[in-house]
Structure formats: C-alpha cells, structure tokens
PDB file of C-alpha atoms in Angstrom:
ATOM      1  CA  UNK A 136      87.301 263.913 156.511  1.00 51.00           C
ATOM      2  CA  UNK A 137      84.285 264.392 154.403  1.00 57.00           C
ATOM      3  CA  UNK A 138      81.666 262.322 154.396  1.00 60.00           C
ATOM      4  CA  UNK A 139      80.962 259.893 151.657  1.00 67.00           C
ATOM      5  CA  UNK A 140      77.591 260.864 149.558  1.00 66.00           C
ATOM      6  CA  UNK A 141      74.955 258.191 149.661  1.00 67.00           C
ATOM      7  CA  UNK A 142      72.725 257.120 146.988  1.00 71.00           C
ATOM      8  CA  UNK A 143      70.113 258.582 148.190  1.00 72.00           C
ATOM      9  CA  UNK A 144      71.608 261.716 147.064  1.00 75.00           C
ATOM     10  CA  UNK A 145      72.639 260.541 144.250  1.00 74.00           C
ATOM     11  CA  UNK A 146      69.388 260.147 143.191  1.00 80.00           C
ATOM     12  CA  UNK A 147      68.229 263.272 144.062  1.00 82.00           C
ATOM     13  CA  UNK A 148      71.020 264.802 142.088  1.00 79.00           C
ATOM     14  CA  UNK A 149      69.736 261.987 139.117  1.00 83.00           C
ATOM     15  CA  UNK A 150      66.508 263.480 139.321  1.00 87.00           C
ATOM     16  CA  UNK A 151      67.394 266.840 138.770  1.00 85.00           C
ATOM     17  CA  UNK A 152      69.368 265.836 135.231  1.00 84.00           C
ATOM     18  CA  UNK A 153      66.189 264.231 134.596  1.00 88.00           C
ATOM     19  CA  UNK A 154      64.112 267.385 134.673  1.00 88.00           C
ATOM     20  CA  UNK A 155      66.719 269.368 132.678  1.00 89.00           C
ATOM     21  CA  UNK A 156      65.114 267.331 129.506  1.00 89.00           C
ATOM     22  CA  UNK A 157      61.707 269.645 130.856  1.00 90.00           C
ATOM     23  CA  UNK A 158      60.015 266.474 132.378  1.00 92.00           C
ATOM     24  CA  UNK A 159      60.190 264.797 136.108  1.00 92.00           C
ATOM     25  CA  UNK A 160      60.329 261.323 137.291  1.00 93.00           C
ATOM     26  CA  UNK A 161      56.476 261.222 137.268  1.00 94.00           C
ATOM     27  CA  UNK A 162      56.395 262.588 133.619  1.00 94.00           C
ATOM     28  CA  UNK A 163      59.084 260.122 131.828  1.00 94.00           C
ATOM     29  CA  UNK A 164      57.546 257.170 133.676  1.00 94.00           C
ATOM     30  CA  UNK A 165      53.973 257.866 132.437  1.00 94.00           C
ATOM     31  CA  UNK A 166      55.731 258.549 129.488  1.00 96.00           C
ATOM     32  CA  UNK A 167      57.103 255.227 129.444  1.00 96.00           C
ATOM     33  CA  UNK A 168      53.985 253.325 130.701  1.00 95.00           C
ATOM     34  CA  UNK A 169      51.917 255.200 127.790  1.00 96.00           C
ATOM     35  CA  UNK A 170      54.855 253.296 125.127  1.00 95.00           C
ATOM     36  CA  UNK A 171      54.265 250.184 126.720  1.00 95.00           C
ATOM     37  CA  UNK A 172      58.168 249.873 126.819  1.00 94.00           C
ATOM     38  CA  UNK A 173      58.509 246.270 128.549  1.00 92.00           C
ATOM     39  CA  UNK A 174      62.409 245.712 129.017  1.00 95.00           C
ATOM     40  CA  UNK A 175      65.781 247.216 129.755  1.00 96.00           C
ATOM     41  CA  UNK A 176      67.582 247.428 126.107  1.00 96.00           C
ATOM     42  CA  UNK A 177      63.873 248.934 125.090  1.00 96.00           C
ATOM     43  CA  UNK A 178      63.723 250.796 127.346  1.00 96.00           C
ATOM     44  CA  UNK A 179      67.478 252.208 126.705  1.00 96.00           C
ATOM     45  CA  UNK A 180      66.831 253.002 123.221  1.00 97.00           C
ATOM     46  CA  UNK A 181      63.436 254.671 123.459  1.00 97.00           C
ATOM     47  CA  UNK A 182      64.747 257.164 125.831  1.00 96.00           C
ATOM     48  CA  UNK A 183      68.086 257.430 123.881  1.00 95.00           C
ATOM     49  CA  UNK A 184      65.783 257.763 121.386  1.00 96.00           C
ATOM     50  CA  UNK A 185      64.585 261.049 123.278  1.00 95.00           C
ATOM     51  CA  UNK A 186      67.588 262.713 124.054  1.00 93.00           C
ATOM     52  CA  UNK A 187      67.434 260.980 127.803  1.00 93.00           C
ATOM     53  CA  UNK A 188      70.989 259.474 128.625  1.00 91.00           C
ATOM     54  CA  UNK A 189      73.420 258.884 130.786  1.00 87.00           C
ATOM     55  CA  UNK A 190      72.823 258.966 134.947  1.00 85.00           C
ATOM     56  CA  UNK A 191      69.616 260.447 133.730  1.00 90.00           C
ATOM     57  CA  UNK A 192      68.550 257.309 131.700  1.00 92.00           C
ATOM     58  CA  UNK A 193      70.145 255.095 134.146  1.00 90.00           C
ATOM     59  CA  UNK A 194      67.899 256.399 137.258  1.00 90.00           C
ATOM     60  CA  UNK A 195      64.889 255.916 134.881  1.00 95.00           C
ATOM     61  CA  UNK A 196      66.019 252.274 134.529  1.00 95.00           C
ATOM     62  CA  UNK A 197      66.146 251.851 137.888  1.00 92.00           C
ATOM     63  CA  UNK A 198      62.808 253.188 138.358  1.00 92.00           C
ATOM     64  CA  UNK A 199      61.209 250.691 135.782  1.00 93.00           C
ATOM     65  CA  UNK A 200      63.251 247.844 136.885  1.00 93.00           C
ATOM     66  CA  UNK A 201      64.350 248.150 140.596  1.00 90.00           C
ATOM     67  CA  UNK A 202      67.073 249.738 142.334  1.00 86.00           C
ATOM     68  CA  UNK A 203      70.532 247.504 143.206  1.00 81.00           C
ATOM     69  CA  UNK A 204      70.409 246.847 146.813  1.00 73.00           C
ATOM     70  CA  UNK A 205      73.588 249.027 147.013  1.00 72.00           C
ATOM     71  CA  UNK A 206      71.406 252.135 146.606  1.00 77.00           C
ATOM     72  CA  UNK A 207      70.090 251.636 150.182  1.00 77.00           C
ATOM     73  CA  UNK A 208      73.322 251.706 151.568  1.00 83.00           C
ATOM     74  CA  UNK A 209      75.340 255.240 153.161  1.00 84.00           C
ATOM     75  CA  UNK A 210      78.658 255.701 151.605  1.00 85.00           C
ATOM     76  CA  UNK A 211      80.715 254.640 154.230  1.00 89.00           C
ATOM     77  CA  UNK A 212      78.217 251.218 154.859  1.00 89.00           C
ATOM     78  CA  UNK A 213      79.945 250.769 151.018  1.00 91.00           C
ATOM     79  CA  UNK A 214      83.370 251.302 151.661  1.00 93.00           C
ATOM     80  CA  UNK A 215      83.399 249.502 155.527  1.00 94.00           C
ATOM     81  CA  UNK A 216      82.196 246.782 153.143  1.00 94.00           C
ATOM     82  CA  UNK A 217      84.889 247.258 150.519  1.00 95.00           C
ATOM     83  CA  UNK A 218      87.686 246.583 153.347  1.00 97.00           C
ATOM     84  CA  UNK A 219      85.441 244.329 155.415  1.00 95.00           C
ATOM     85  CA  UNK A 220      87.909 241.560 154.742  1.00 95.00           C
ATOM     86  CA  UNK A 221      90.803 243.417 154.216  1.00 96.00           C
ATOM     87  CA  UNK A 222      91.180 245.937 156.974  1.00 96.00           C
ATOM     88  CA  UNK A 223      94.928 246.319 156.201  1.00 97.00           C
ATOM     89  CA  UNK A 224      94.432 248.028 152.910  1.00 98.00           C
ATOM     90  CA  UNK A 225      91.778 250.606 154.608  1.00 97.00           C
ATOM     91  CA  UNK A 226      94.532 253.180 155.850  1.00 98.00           C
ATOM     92  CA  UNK A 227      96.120 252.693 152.149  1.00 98.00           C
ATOM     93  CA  UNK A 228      92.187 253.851 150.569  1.00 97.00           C
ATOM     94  CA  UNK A 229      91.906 256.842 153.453  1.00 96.00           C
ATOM     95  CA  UNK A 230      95.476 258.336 152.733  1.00 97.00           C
ATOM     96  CA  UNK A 231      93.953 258.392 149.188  1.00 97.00           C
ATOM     97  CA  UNK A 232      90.811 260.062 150.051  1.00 96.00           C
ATOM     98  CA  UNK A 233      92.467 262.459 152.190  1.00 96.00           C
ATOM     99  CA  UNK A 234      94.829 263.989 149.097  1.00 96.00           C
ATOM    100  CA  UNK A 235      91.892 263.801 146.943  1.00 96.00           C
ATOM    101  CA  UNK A 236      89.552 265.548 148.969  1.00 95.00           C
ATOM    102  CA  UNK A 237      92.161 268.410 149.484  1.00 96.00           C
ATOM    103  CA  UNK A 238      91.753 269.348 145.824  1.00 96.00           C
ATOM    104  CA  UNK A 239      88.912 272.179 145.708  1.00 95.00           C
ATOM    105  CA  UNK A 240      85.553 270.817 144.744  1.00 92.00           C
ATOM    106  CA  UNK A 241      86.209 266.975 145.263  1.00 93.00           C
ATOM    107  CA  UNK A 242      83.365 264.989 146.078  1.00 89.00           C
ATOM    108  CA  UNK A 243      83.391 261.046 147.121  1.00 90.00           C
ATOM    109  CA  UNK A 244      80.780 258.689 145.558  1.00 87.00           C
ATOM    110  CA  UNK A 245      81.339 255.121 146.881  1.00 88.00           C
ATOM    111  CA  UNK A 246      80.176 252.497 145.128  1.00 85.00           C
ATOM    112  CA  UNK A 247      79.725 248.521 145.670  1.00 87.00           C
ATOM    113  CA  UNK A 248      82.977 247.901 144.155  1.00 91.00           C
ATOM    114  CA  UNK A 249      85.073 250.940 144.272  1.00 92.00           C
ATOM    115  CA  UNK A 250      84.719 254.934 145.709  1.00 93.00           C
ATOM    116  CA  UNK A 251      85.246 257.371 142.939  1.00 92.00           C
ATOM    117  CA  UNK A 252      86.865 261.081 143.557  1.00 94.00           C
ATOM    118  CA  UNK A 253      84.489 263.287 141.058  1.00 91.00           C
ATOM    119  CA  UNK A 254      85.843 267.125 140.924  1.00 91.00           C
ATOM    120  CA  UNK A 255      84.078 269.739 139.794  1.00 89.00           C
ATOM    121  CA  UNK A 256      83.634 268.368 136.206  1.00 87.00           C
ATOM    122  CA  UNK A 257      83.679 264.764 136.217  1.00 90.00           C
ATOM    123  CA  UNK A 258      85.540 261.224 138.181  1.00 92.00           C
ATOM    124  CA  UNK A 259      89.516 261.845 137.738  1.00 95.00           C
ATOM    125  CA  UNK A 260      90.626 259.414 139.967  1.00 96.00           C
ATOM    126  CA  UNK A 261      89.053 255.964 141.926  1.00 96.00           C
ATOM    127  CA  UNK A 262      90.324 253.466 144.207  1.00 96.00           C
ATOM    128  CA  UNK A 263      89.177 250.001 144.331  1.00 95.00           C
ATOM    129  CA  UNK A 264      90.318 247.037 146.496  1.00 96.00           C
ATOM    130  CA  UNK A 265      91.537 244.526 143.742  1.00 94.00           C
ATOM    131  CA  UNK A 266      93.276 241.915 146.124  1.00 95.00           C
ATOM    132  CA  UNK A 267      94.056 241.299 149.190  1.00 96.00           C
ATOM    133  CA  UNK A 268      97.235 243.200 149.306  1.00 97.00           C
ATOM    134  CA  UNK A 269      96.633 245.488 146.586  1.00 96.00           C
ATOM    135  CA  UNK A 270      94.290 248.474 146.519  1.00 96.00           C
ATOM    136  CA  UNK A 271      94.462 249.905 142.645  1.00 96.00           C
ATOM    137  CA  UNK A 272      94.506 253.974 142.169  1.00 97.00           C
ATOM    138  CA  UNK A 273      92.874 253.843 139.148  1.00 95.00           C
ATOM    139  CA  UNK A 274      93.582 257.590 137.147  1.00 95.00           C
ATOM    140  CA  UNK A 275      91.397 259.185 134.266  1.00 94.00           C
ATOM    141  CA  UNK A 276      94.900 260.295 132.839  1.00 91.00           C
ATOM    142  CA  UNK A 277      95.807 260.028 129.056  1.00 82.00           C
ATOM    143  CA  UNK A 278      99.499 258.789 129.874  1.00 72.00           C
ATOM    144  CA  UNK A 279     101.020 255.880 128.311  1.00 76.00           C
ATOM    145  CA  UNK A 280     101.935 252.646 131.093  1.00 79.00           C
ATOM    146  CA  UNK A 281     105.349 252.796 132.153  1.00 85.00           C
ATOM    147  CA  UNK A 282     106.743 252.847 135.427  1.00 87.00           C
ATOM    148  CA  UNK A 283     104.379 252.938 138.073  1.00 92.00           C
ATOM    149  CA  UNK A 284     101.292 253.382 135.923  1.00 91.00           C
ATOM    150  CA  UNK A 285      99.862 250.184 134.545  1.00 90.00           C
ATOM    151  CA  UNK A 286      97.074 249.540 132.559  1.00 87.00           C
ATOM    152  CA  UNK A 287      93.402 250.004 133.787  1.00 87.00           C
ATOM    153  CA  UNK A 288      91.498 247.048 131.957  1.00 81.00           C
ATOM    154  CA  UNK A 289      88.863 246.631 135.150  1.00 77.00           C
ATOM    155  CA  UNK A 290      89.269 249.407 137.639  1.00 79.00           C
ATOM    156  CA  UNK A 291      86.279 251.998 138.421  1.00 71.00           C
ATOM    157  CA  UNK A 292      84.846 252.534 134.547  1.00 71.00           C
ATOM    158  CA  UNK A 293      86.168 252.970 131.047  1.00 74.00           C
ATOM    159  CA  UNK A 294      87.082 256.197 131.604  1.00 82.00           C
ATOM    160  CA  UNK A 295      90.124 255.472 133.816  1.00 89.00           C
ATOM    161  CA  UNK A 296      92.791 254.042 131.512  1.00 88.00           C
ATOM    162  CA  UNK A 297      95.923 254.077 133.542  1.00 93.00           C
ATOM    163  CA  UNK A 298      96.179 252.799 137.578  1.00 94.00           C
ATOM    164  CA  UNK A 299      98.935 252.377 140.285  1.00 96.00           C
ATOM    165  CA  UNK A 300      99.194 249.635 142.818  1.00 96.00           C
ATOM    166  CA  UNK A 301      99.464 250.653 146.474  1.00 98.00           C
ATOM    167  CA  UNK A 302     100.456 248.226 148.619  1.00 97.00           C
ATOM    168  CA  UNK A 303     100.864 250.373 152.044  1.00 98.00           C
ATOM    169  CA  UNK A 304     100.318 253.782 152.828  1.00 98.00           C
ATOM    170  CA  UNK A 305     103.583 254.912 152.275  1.00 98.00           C
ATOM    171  CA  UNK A 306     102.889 253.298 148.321  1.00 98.00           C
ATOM    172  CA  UNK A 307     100.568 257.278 148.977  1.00 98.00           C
ATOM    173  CA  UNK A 308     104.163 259.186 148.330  1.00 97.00           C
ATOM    174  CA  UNK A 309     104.683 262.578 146.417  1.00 96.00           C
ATOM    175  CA  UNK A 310     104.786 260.800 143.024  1.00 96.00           C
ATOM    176  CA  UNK A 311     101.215 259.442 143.639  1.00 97.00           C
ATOM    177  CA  UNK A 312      99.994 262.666 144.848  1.00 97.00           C
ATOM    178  CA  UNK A 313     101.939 264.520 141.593  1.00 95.00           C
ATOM    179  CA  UNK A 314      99.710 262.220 139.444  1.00 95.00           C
ATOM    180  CA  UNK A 315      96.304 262.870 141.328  1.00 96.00           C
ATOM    181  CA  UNK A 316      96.815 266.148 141.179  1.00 96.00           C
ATOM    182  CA  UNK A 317      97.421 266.000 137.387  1.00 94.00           C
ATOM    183  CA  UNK A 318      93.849 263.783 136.833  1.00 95.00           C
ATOM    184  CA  UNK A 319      92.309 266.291 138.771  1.00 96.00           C
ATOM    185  CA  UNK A 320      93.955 269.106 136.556  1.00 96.00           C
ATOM    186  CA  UNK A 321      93.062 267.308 133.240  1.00 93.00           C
ATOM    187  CA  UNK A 322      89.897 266.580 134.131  1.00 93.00           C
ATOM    188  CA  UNK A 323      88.391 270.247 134.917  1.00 89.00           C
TER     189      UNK A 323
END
C-alpha cells in the first residue's frame, strides 16, 4: 500500500506553486514584512491582491502566522489518529484506499480530519470518520442524492457534494468502486 504523503512534503510541493508567481518563500515574506501586513484577512487580500492564491497563499499564511500542529505529523501518525478510537472502521478506510490507489496517478494526503485521494488533476474522492460506526466516502461527483449517495454538507471540503456511508468493509462493494472510479474519471 502506498504510503501516505506528509506535510512536510506538502510543503515542499507548496513552495514550488509559490515560486511559479517568479518569487520564493524568502521573497513574498520580505515582501510582506516591507507592507507591514499585520493579520490573516490582510494578509489574504494583499496577496490575492497579487495574483498569490490558493495552497500557495495558504503556505504563506502559515509562514506569517504558524503552522497547525498537524503539519508535524507523517500521514499515517494522521490517519492512526483518525481511527484511534474507532479501530473497527480502519479496515472500512483501507479497503477504500486500496481501490483508490489502484487508479493511475492517485496520491493520499491525510489530513487531521479526513485523508483525501487527489489524482492526477485534483481530490475526487475522501474518506472521513464521521461516527463511530460510520466512515463517510465523500465523492467530488456532480450527481443528484438518491440511493446510496447522500448529501455532503461537512465531509473533506466544498468540493465534494455527494458521500456514501460505509458501515463495514463489505459497505466497499462494486457499486462503491463504480462510483470512485467515476470521481476519478470526472475529475481528470
């Protein structure tokens, strides 16, 4: 099973979308030293301001204001921690990974809260532990709720609209596979 990427890469990886805007780390905070930018929603808008968003912007936040504790932490520290009090559920989240992961270009990032599957374009599918018994697929899919799928409201980010309880590993059937395979497709 592949390994889970840690935040330290992450960052790296932040760091390099950084540059693209044709300055480093060092640059934008001397940059933002020189404004005298003193807090977050500022700070937000002045690099918005400069074309500097997204992971980009929010690794420059961090840099100005601290990193979360969970950017110390290796990927699989996270998700041992996600199913620290449910160890049931943990076969239900590795089934998961494992179908995800067989899809070419699938990366995991875990988070504090949930692991998302990113493929080669962008997160099409996450899993978060949202009860005890539950563990919620959550799917970047444009499909309507019905059946199986239910609405999203608070699982991964506001990109995933649509998500499927699982229960127990066999909840990880064909059906569930047919609609990872189909976030994965749309999201190319």
């Amino acid at each position: 099973m592949a390994r889970a990427r840690s935040w330290a890469e992450m960052k790296d990886w932040m760091a390099g979308l950084v540059a693209r805007s044709g300055a480093d780390v060092t640059e934008w905070n001397r940059r933002i030293d020189a404004a005298g930018v003193t807090d977050e929603p500022a700070l937000r808008a002045f690099l918005a301001a400069r074309g500097v968003t997204g992971y980009a912007q929010m690794l420059l936040v961090f840099e100005r204001f601290g990193y979360p504790d969970f950017f110390t932490r290796t990927g699989e520290e996270l998700i041992d921690a996600q199913y620290g009090d449910r160890e049931h559920l943990r076969p239900v989240y590795d089934a998961v990974e494992l179908l995800a992961l067989s899809l070419e270009g699938t990366h995991v990032q875990a988070r504090k809260g949930y692991v998302s599957f990113v493929g080669p374009r962008r997160t099409f599918a996450v899993v978060q532990p949202s009860t005890r018994s539950r563990v919620d697929l959550g799917l970047r899919l444009g499909d309507p709720v019905g059946g199986r799928l239910a609405a999203a409201p608070s699982v991964g980010n506001e990109a995933i609209r649509v998500r499927v309880a699982l229960g127990a590993v066999d909840d990880v059937d064909g059906e569930v596979a047919e609609l990872v395979r189909r976030a994965y497709a749309e999201n190319l």
